């Protein structure tokens, strides 16, 4: 009896184990999805889990949880066959793999071992705001030519850039991908990549730098819209439609995506903040900065464009005839740097605009050093390029560039005659207009004003808060002078820090007071008239009569002692 029971238990256990195996085998069998569902475009970022279950994501990224946005593996392989044509991806990647013992950061300033390990396709997280998925774009958007210039780029990053474009763009929007091989050591990369459908590669006969290379690429483009990318990017879901839409609506717009970060160490794809725009300091150093608080407060819709004073430079979409009309790039700039300021100033000042589109996301491997050489040296090249931008576009404000970067003075920058002619021909606005209308947040350095006291007899002109002024006993000496007696004579303004001397009305007898300075305020404009100070618009002069009343303006009689103001420098 006991034996029979033991046997029954053994049989049941075996049956249970077999059953479990059968169930697992069934679940692992490739799912057959209908061809129609396979070719269905993903509706604006929605995820197609239902069609094929989850992909194994552990290989792709070890640090961020990824939500798979790609088609299942079987479809992917099919798609891969179609995209790659006669190109032998495996051989291409294997030939240049890192040798054991080699420093993986040496040649590219990022971890090559990690990039190679990822392969040419991987899933990345859709980093857009969720509301982007429901934005609609025109069904008949025009196609674009993608332009990618490279100098000794790693094979795996360059191929991933190309394949991400082919995988994540509607095929009808990609006219072609134009690669410009900027005289890389190995000419084979260019030849091999040309075997990929839609990809053309032009090789420079000598090192030109990214600026002239892009101009060459743009010249070869056959689509009416140009899209520039760096050679180590990965474009994200629906990256292209928002940009082409904005340029189609207004061809003078030059648009950029939000640039996500691909880690140079482990190649994790990290979402960048959506509250940033491009800015710079007076040394023409690019920086990301928070959008101004008023703009941030008034942004009710996170899918709307963000106006930006400058673009980072590597990833943008621009109408081709607008690019040509505005003078392409300054082709006397070499290798790398400065061209993003030159283009940004030119676009704004000559009638266009720059924006960042939060519903477009492109990842980029940010590096800490240049992995390539600069024939003229890195510093000299940056100075030459930014000096050209400053000399052509910054008018009198270029003095602040030179004070922020004194080493630029006296360095060669070639002739800028052609670019000045271009600026005149295009009838572009002034840099002052740009600062006032596009980048009012850029602080203009205090002009080096010298302080003086304004003496009348033994007394000094003194302010009392903002309300009134008087003639008072001169106090202190040198640095010990009270602020209220120190004046900066910056024609037409008479300043004390941020406050300026102003009349209260345009009639004789009106008193004067201090108020926040404004170059546009006619009540604040003064000029010397002999020893007197004349208000420019009313023609009346600052007068200390009667001695115990508040200071006022009166008919000019410069011979009067009560109208004589003798400036004396404070040293
Ligand atoms: O001699 C060269 N020839 C080239 O073809 C030197 C470089 N290049 C290629 C290079 O392979 C790459 O594809 O030009 C591209 C840009 O060079 P990077 O990647 O070394 O530049 P970067 O990413 O450090 O620099 C940013 O600023 C540059 C200023 O000249 C360019 O505008 C880059 O395109 C730009 N990159 C971006 O805007 C991506 C976001 C980074 C930021 C901020
Ligand atoms: Mn780059």
Coordinates of C-alpha atoms in Angstrom, one line a residue, residues 30-555:
X30 CA 9.0 32.9 -31.4
X31 CA 5.7 34.6 -31.7
X32 CA 4.3 34.8 -35.2
X33 CA 3.0 38.3 -35.7
X34 CA 0.9 39.1 -38.8
X35 CA 2.8 41.0 -41.5
X36 CA 0.3 43.9 -41.2
X37 CA 1.1 44.4 -37.5
X38 CA 4.8 44.1 -38.3
X39 CA 4.8 47.0 -40.7
X40 CA 2.4 49.1 -38.7
X41 CA 4.1 52.3 -37.8
X42 CA 4.3 52.9 -34.0
X43 CA 1.8 55.5 -33.2
X44 CA 3.8 58.4 -31.9
X45 CA 6.0 56.7 -29.3
X46 CA 3.4 54.1 -28.1
X47 CA 5.1 50.8 -27.3
X48 CA 4.5 47.6 -29.2
X49 CA 4.9 45.1 -26.3
X50 CA 1.8 43.1 -27.4
X51 CA 3.3 42.1 -30.7
X52 CA 6.4 40.3 -29.4
X53 CA 6.9 40.5 -25.7
X54 CA 10.0 42.1 -24.1
X55 CA 13.5 42.1 -25.5
X56 CA 16.4 41.1 -23.5
X57 CA 17.6 44.5 -22.5
X58 CA 20.4 43.6 -20.1
X59 CA 23.0 43.6 -22.9
X60 CA 22.0 47.0 -24.1
X61 CA 22.4 49.0 -21.0
X62 CA 23.3 48.2 -17.4
X63 CA 22.5 51.3 -15.6
X64 CA 19.2 52.7 -16.7
X65 CA 16.0 50.7 -16.9
X66 CA 15.0 50.7 -20.6
X67 CA 11.6 50.6 -22.0
X68 CA 11.8 48.8 -25.3
X69 CA 10.5 50.9 -28.1
X70 CA 11.8 48.8 -31.0
X71 CA 10.1 46.1 -33.0
X72 CA 10.7 42.5 -31.7
X73 CA 13.9 40.7 -32.7
X74 CA 12.5 38.7 -35.5
X75 CA 11.2 41.8 -37.2
X76 CA 14.3 43.6 -36.4
X77 CA 16.4 41.0 -38.3
X78 CA 14.1 41.3 -41.3
X79 CA 14.4 45.0 -41.2
X80 CA 18.1 44.8 -40.8
X81 CA 18.5 42.8 -44.0
X82 CA 16.5 45.4 -45.8
X83 CA 18.4 48.4 -44.4
X84 CA 21.9 47.1 -44.8
X85 CA 21.9 46.0 -48.5
X86 CA 25.3 44.5 -49.4
X87 CA 27.0 45.9 -46.4
X88 CA 28.7 43.2 -44.2
X89 CA 28.2 44.8 -40.9
X90 CA 29.9 42.0 -38.9
X91 CA 33.1 42.1 -40.9
X92 CA 33.1 45.9 -40.8
X93 CA 32.9 46.0 -37.0
X94 CA 35.2 43.1 -36.3
X95 CA 38.1 44.4 -38.4
X96 CA 38.6 47.4 -36.1
X97 CA 37.9 46.0 -32.7
X98 CA 39.9 46.9 -29.7
X99 CA 42.9 44.6 -29.1
X100 CA 43.2 43.2 -25.7
X101 CA 45.4 45.3 -23.5
X102 CA 44.8 48.5 -25.5
X103 CA 43.5 51.5 -23.6
X104 CA 39.8 51.7 -24.7
X105 CA 39.8 55.5 -24.3
X106 CA 43.0 56.3 -26.2
X107 CA 41.8 56.8 -29.7
X108 CA 38.3 58.3 -29.3
X109 CA 38.2 59.7 -25.8
X110 CA 35.3 57.4 -24.9
X111 CA 35.2 53.8 -23.9
X112 CA 35.5 52.0 -27.2
X113 CA 35.2 48.5 -25.7
X114 CA 31.7 49.4 -24.4
X115 CA 30.6 51.0 -27.7
X116 CA 31.7 47.9 -29.6
X117 CA 30.0 45.6 -27.2
X118 CA 26.6 47.3 -27.9
X119 CA 26.6 46.5 -31.5
X120 CA 25.0 48.6 -34.2
X121 CA 21.4 48.7 -32.9
X122 CA 20.1 48.9 -29.4
X123 CA 16.9 50.0 -27.8
X124 CA 17.0 53.4 -26.0
X125 CA 14.5 54.9 -23.7
X126 CA 12.0 57.3 -25.2
X127 CA 13.0 60.4 -23.2
X128 CA 10.3 62.8 -24.5
X129 CA 7.6 64.3 -22.4
X130 CA 4.6 62.0 -22.6
X131 CA 2.5 64.7 -24.2
X132 CA 4.8 64.6 -27.3
X133 CA 3.4 61.3 -28.3
X134 CA 0.0 62.9 -29.1
X135 CA 1.3 65.8 -31.2
X136 CA 0.3 65.5 -34.8
X137 CA 2.6 66.3 -37.8
X138 CA 1.7 66.8 -41.4
X139 CA 1.4 63.6 -43.4
X140 CA 3.3 65.1 -46.4
X141 CA 6.4 66.5 -44.7
X142 CA 9.3 67.1 -47.2
X143 CA 12.3 64.7 -47.1
X144 CA 15.7 65.8 -45.8
X145 CA 19.4 65.1 -46.5
X146 CA 21.3 64.0 -43.4
X147 CA 24.8 65.3 -43.3
X148 CA 27.4 63.7 -41.1
X149 CA 31.1 64.8 -41.2
X150 CA 33.7 62.6 -39.4
X151 CA 37.4 62.4 -38.8
X152 CA 38.7 59.1 -37.4
X153 CA 35.3 58.3 -35.8
X154 CA 35.0 54.8 -34.2
X155 CA 33.3 52.3 -36.5
X156 CA 30.7 51.3 -33.9
X157 CA 29.6 54.8 -33.0
X158 CA 29.4 56.0 -36.6
X159 CA 27.4 52.9 -37.7
X160 CA 25.0 53.3 -34.8
X161 CA 24.5 56.9 -35.8
X162 CA 23.5 55.9 -39.3
X163 CA 21.4 52.9 -38.2
X164 CA 19.5 54.9 -35.6
X165 CA 18.6 57.3 -38.4
X166 CA 17.4 54.5 -40.6
X167 CA 15.5 52.7 -37.9
X168 CA 13.8 55.7 -36.2
X169 CA 12.8 57.9 -39.0
X170 CA 9.9 57.5 -41.4
X171 CA 11.8 56.2 -44.5
X172 CA 10.0 58.7 -46.7
X173 CA 11.7 61.6 -44.8
X174 CA 15.2 60.3 -45.4
X175 CA 16.3 61.3 -48.9
X176 CA 19.9 60.3 -48.3
X177 CA 22.6 60.2 -45.7
X178 CA 25.7 62.1 -46.8
X179 CA 28.9 61.2 -45.0
X180 CA 32.0 63.4 -45.4
X181 CA 35.1 61.6 -44.4
X182 CA 37.4 64.4 -43.3
X183 CA 40.6 62.7 -44.4
X184 CA 40.5 60.0 -41.8
X185 CA 43.5 57.7 -41.7
X186 CA 41.7 54.7 -43.1
X187 CA 39.8 55.5 -46.4
X188 CA 38.0 52.1 -46.1
X189 CA 35.4 53.2 -43.6
X190 CA 34.0 55.6 -46.3
X191 CA 33.9 53.0 -49.1
X192 CA 32.3 50.3 -46.9
X193 CA 29.6 52.5 -45.5
X194 CA 28.6 53.6 -49.0
X195 CA 27.2 50.1 -49.5
X196 CA 24.4 50.8 -47.1
X197 CA 21.3 51.9 -49.0
X198 CA 20.7 55.7 -49.1
X199 CA 24.3 56.3 -47.8
X200 CA 26.8 58.2 -49.9
X201 CA 30.3 59.0 -48.7
X202 CA 32.5 61.8 -49.9
X203 CA 36.2 61.8 -48.8
X204 CA 38.2 65.0 -48.5
X205 CA 41.6 64.9 -50.1
X206 CA 43.1 66.7 -47.1
X207 CA 41.9 67.6 -43.6
X208 CA 39.4 70.4 -43.9
X209 CA 37.8 70.6 -40.5
X210 CA 34.1 70.2 -39.7
X211 CA 33.1 73.6 -41.1
X212 CA 34.3 73.2 -44.7
X213 CA 33.3 69.5 -44.6
X214 CA 29.7 70.4 -43.8
X215 CA 29.6 73.0 -46.6
X216 CA 30.8 70.3 -49.0
X217 CA 28.1 67.9 -47.7
X218 CA 25.4 70.6 -48.0
X219 CA 26.5 71.3 -51.6
X220 CA 26.0 67.6 -52.5
X221 CA 22.6 67.4 -50.8
X222 CA 19.6 66.8 -53.1
X223 CA 16.8 67.4 -50.6
X224 CA 15.5 70.9 -49.8
X225 CA 16.0 70.5 -46.1
X226 CA 19.4 69.8 -44.5
X227 CA 19.9 67.9 -41.2
X228 CA 23.3 68.0 -39.6
X229 CA 24.4 65.3 -37.1
X230 CA 27.7 64.6 -35.3
X231 CA 29.2 61.2 -36.0
X232 CA 28.5 59.7 -32.5
X233 CA 24.8 60.2 -32.0
X234 CA 21.7 58.1 -31.6
X235 CA 18.5 59.6 -32.7
X236 CA 15.4 58.8 -30.6
X237 CA 11.7 58.0 -31.4
X238 CA 10.1 60.4 -33.8
X239 CA 13.0 62.8 -33.7
X240 CA 12.7 64.1 -37.2
X241 CA 9.1 65.1 -37.7
X242 CA 8.9 67.9 -35.1
X243 CA 12.0 69.6 -36.7
X244 CA 10.9 69.2 -40.3
X245 CA 7.4 70.5 -39.4
X246 CA 8.7 73.7 -37.9
X247 CA 11.0 74.4 -40.9
X248 CA 8.3 73.6 -43.4
X249 CA 6.0 76.1 -41.7
X250 CA 8.6 78.8 -41.8
X251 CA 11.8 78.3 -43.7
X252 CA 13.7 80.9 -41.7
X253 CA 13.6 78.8 -38.5
X254 CA 16.7 76.8 -37.6
X255 CA 15.8 74.1 -35.2
X256 CA 17.6 71.7 -32.8
X257 CA 16.5 68.8 -30.7
X258 CA 17.1 68.4 -27.0
X259 CA 20.5 66.8 -26.9
X260 CA 20.5 63.8 -24.6
X261 CA 23.7 62.4 -23.1
X262 CA 25.3 59.2 -24.0
X263 CA 27.8 58.3 -21.3
X264 CA 31.4 58.2 -22.5
X265 CA 32.1 55.5 -20.0
X266 CA 29.3 53.0 -20.2
X267 CA 27.2 54.3 -23.1
X268 CA 24.1 54.7 -21.0
X269 CA 21.5 56.9 -22.7
X270 CA 20.5 59.6 -20.3
X271 CA 17.7 62.1 -20.7
X272 CA 18.8 65.8 -20.7
X273 CA 16.8 68.5 -18.9
X274 CA 14.1 70.0 -21.0
X275 CA 14.5 73.5 -19.4
X276 CA 17.8 74.4 -21.0
X277 CA 18.8 76.7 -23.9
X278 CA 22.1 77.7 -25.4
X279 CA 24.0 80.6 -24.0
X280 CA 27.6 82.0 -23.9
X281 CA 29.9 84.3 -22.0
X282 CA 32.0 87.1 -23.4
X283 CA 34.9 84.8 -24.1
X284 CA 32.6 83.0 -26.6
X285 CA 32.5 79.9 -24.5
X286 CA 29.2 77.9 -25.1
X287 CA 27.2 76.9 -22.1
X288 CA 23.8 75.4 -21.4
X289 CA 21.7 77.6 -19.2
X290 CA 18.2 77.6 -17.6
X291 CA 15.5 79.3 -19.7
X292 CA 14.6 82.6 -18.0
X293 CA 12.2 82.2 -15.2
X294 CA 9.4 84.4 -16.8
X295 CA 9.5 82.2 -19.9
X296 CA 9.5 79.0 -17.8
X297 CA 6.4 80.3 -15.8
X298 CA 4.5 81.0 -19.0
X299 CA 5.2 77.6 -20.6
X300 CA 1.9 75.9 -20.2
X301 CA 2.6 73.4 -23.0
X302 CA 5.8 71.4 -22.6
X303 CA 5.8 70.4 -26.3
X304 CA 6.2 74.0 -27.5
X305 CA 9.6 75.3 -29.0
X306 CA 12.1 77.0 -26.8
X307 CA 13.8 80.1 -28.3
X308 CA 17.5 79.9 -27.9
X309 CA 20.2 82.7 -28.3
X310 CA 22.7 80.2 -29.8
X311 CA 22.7 76.5 -30.7
X312 CA 25.3 73.9 -29.6
X313 CA 26.1 73.6 -33.3
X314 CA 26.3 69.9 -34.2
X315 CA 22.7 68.8 -34.5
X316 CA 20.2 71.0 -36.3
X317 CA 17.8 71.2 -39.2
X318 CA 17.8 74.1 -41.7
X319 CA 16.2 74.8 -45.0
X320 CA 18.8 74.4 -47.7
X321 CA 18.0 77.6 -49.7
X322 CA 18.0 79.6 -46.4
X323 CA 21.4 78.1 -45.5
X324 CA 22.7 79.2 -48.9
X325 CA 21.0 82.6 -48.8
X326 CA 22.5 83.3 -45.4
X327 CA 26.0 82.4 -46.6
X328 CA 26.4 78.8 -45.5
X329 CA 29.3 79.0 -43.1
X330 CA 32.5 81.1 -42.8
X331 CA 34.7 78.7 -44.7
X332 CA 37.9 80.4 -43.4
X333 CA 37.2 78.8 -40.0
X334 CA 39.3 75.7 -39.4
X335 CA 38.9 72.3 -37.8
X336 CA 36.5 72.9 -34.9
X337 CA 34.8 75.6 -32.9
X338 CA 33.2 79.0 -33.2
X339 CA 31.0 78.2 -36.2
X340 CA 28.0 77.8 -33.9
X341 CA 28.2 81.4 -32.7
X342 CA 28.8 82.7 -36.2
X343 CA 25.8 80.8 -37.5
X344 CA 23.6 81.7 -34.5
X345 CA 24.4 85.5 -34.7
X346 CA 23.9 85.5 -38.4
X347 CA 20.5 83.6 -38.3
X348 CA 19.1 86.0 -35.7
X349 CA 20.5 89.2 -37.0
X350 CA 19.6 88.5 -40.6
X351 CA 16.0 87.7 -40.2
X352 CA 15.7 84.1 -38.9
X353 CA 15.3 82.4 -35.5
X354 CA 16.7 79.6 -33.5
X355 CA 14.8 77.1 -31.4
X356 CA 15.1 73.9 -29.5
X357 CA 12.2 71.4 -30.0
X358 CA 11.5 69.4 -26.8
X359 CA 9.6 66.7 -28.7
X360 CA 12.8 65.9 -30.7
X361 CA 15.5 64.1 -28.8
X362 CA 19.0 63.0 -30.1
X363 CA 21.7 61.4 -27.9
X364 CA 25.3 62.5 -28.3
X365 CA 28.5 61.2 -26.7
X366 CA 29.9 64.2 -24.9
X367 CA 33.7 64.0 -24.5
X368 CA 36.1 65.7 -22.2
X369 CA 38.9 66.2 -24.8
X370 CA 39.4 66.2 -28.5
X371 CA 40.6 62.8 -29.7
X372 CA 42.1 64.3 -32.8
X373 CA 44.9 66.8 -33.6
X374 CA 44.6 70.4 -34.6
X375 CA 47.3 71.2 -37.2
X376 CA 47.6 74.8 -35.9
X377 CA 47.0 73.8 -32.2
X378 CA 43.7 73.8 -30.4
X379 CA 43.9 77.2 -28.7
X380 CA 45.0 79.1 -31.8
X381 CA 42.3 77.5 -33.9
X382 CA 39.6 78.4 -31.4
X383 CA 40.9 82.0 -31.2
X384 CA 41.0 82.4 -34.9
X385 CA 37.5 81.1 -35.4
X386 CA 35.9 83.0 -32.5
X387 CA 37.8 86.1 -33.5
X388 CA 36.3 86.0 -37.0
X389 CA 32.8 85.6 -35.4
X390 CA 33.4 88.6 -33.1
X391 CA 35.0 90.8 -35.7
X392 CA 32.2 90.3 -38.3
X393 CA 29.1 90.2 -36.0
X394 CA 29.7 91.8 -32.6
X395 CA 30.3 95.5 -33.6
X396 CA 31.5 97.6 -30.7
X397 CA 30.7 94.7 -28.3
X398 CA 33.7 92.9 -29.5
X399 CA 35.7 94.9 -27.0
X400 CA 34.2 92.7 -24.3
X401 CA 35.3 89.5 -26.1
X402 CA 38.9 90.9 -26.2
X403 CA 38.8 91.8 -22.5
X404 CA 37.5 88.3 -21.6
X405 CA 40.1 86.7 -23.9
X406 CA 43.1 89.0 -23.9
X407 CA 45.2 86.4 -25.6
X408 CA 43.1 86.8 -28.8
X409 CA 44.6 90.3 -29.4
X410 CA 47.2 90.3 -32.1
X411 CA 46.5 86.7 -33.2
X412 CA 46.0 86.1 -37.0
X413 CA 42.5 85.6 -38.2
X414 CA 42.7 86.2 -41.9
X415 CA 40.6 88.5 -44.1
X416 CA 37.0 89.0 -43.1
X417 CA 36.1 91.3 -46.1
X418 CA 33.8 88.7 -47.8
X419 CA 31.9 88.1 -44.6
X420 CA 31.4 91.9 -44.0
X421 CA 30.2 92.3 -47.5
X422 CA 27.7 89.4 -46.9
X423 CA 26.5 91.1 -43.7
X424 CA 25.9 94.4 -45.6
X425 CA 24.2 92.6 -48.6
X426 CA 21.9 90.7 -46.3
X427 CA 21.1 94.0 -44.5
X428 CA 21.5 92.4 -41.1
X429 CA 20.6 94.1 -37.8
X430 CA 23.2 95.2 -35.2
X431 CA 24.7 93.2 -32.4
X432 CA 23.0 95.7 -30.0
X433 CA 19.7 94.6 -31.5
X434 CA 20.6 91.0 -30.9
X435 CA 21.5 91.7 -27.2
X436 CA 18.4 93.7 -26.6
X437 CA 15.9 91.4 -28.3
X438 CA 17.4 87.9 -28.3
X439 CA 19.7 87.7 -25.3
X440 CA 18.9 90.5 -22.8
X441 CA 20.0 88.2 -20.0
X442 CA 23.7 88.5 -21.1
X443 CA 25.2 90.8 -18.6
X444 CA 27.2 93.6 -20.2
X445 CA 30.4 94.3 -18.2
X446 CA 30.4 97.6 -16.4
X447 CA 32.1 100.2 -18.5
X448 CA 35.3 101.2 -16.9
X449 CA 34.0 104.5 -15.6
X450 CA 36.1 106.8 -13.5
X451 CA 34.5 108.4 -10.5
X452 CA 34.6 112.1 -9.8
X453 CA 33.2 114.6 -7.4
X454 CA 31.3 117.5 -8.8
X455 CA 32.5 120.6 -6.9
X456 CA 31.0 124.0 -6.6
X457 CA 33.2 126.3 -4.6
X458 CA 34.1 124.3 -1.5
X459 CA 30.9 122.1 -1.7
X460 CA 30.0 118.9 -3.5
X461 CA 27.0 117.6 -5.3
X462 CA 25.4 114.9 -3.2
X463 CA 22.4 112.6 -3.6
X464 CA 19.9 111.8 -0.8
X465 CA 18.3 108.5 -1.7
X466 CA 16.4 108.9 -4.9
X467 CA 14.3 111.9 -4.0
X468 CA 16.5 114.9 -3.8
X469 CA 20.0 116.3 -4.3
X470 CA 21.9 119.0 -2.5
X471 CA 25.1 120.9 -2.4
X472 CA 26.8 119.7 0.8
X473 CA 30.2 119.8 2.5
X474 CA 32.7 117.6 0.7
X475 CA 33.6 114.6 2.8
X476 CA 36.4 112.0 2.9
X477 CA 39.2 111.7 0.4
X478 CA 40.1 109.1 -2.3
X479 CA 38.4 105.8 -1.4
X480 CA 36.9 107.3 1.7
X481 CA 34.5 109.5 -0.3
X482 CA 30.9 108.6 0.4
X483 CA 29.1 106.9 -2.5
X484 CA 26.6 109.7 -2.5
X485 CA 29.2 112.2 -3.6
X486 CA 30.9 109.9 -6.3
X487 CA 29.7 110.5 -9.9
X488 CA 30.5 108.6 -13.1
X489 CA 30.4 111.0 -16.0
X490 CA 29.3 108.7 -18.9
X491 CA 27.8 111.1 -21.4
X492 CA 24.9 111.5 -21.6
X493 CA 24.4 109.9 -18.2
X494 CA 25.5 111.1 -14.8
X495 CA 25.6 107.9 -12.8
X496 CA 25.8 106.6 -9.3
X497 CA 25.9 102.9 -9.8
X498 CA 22.5 102.0 -11.3
X499 CA 20.9 105.4 -10.6
X500 CA 21.1 108.4 -12.9
X501 CA 20.5 112.1 -12.5
X502 CA 17.1 113.0 -14.0
X503 CA 14.9 116.0 -14.3
X504 CA 11.3 115.7 -13.0
X505 CA 9.7 118.0 -15.7
X506 CA 10.9 119.9 -18.7
X507 CA 10.3 123.4 -17.3
X508 CA 12.5 125.8 -15.4
X509 CA 12.3 125.3 -11.7
X510 CA 11.7 121.6 -11.9
X511 CA 13.7 119.7 -9.3
X512 CA 16.1 116.9 -10.1
X513 CA 16.3 113.4 -8.6
X514 CA 17.9 110.0 -9.0
X515 CA 16.2 107.2 -10.9
X516 CA 17.2 103.8 -12.5
X517 CA 19.4 104.5 -15.5
X518 CA 18.1 104.1 -19.0
X519 CA 19.8 105.2 -22.2
X520 CA 16.4 105.7 -23.7
X521 CA 15.1 108.1 -21.1
X522 CA 15.3 111.7 -22.4
X523 CA 15.0 113.1 -18.8
X524 CA 18.4 111.6 -18.0
X525 CA 20.5 113.1 -20.8
X526 CA 23.1 115.8 -20.0
X527 CA 26.1 117.4 -21.6
X528 CA 28.7 119.9 -20.5
X529 CA 28.2 123.5 -21.4
X530 CA 31.3 125.4 -20.4
X531 CA 31.5 124.8 -16.6
X532 CA 27.7 124.2 -16.5
X533 CA 25.7 120.9 -16.9
X534 CA 23.0 121.3 -19.5
X535 CA 20.0 119.0 -19.8
X536 CA 20.0 118.0 -23.5
X537 CA 16.3 118.1 -24.3
X538 CA 15.0 121.1 -22.2
X539 CA 18.2 123.1 -22.7
X540 CA 18.1 124.1 -19.0
X541 CA 21.1 123.9 -16.6
X542 CA 21.6 122.3 -13.2
X543 CA 21.4 125.2 -10.7
X544 CA 22.0 125.3 -6.9
X545 CA 19.9 128.4 -6.3
X546 CA 18.2 129.0 -3.9
X547 CA 20.9 127.6 -1.6
X548 CA 18.6 125.8 0.9
X549 CA 16.0 124.4 -1.5
X550 CA 16.3 121.1 -3.5
X551 CA 18.5 121.3 -6.6
X552 CA 16.6 122.2 -9.8
X553 CA 17.1 123.3 -13.4
X554 CA 17.1 126.9 -14.6
X555 CA 17.8 129.0 -17.6

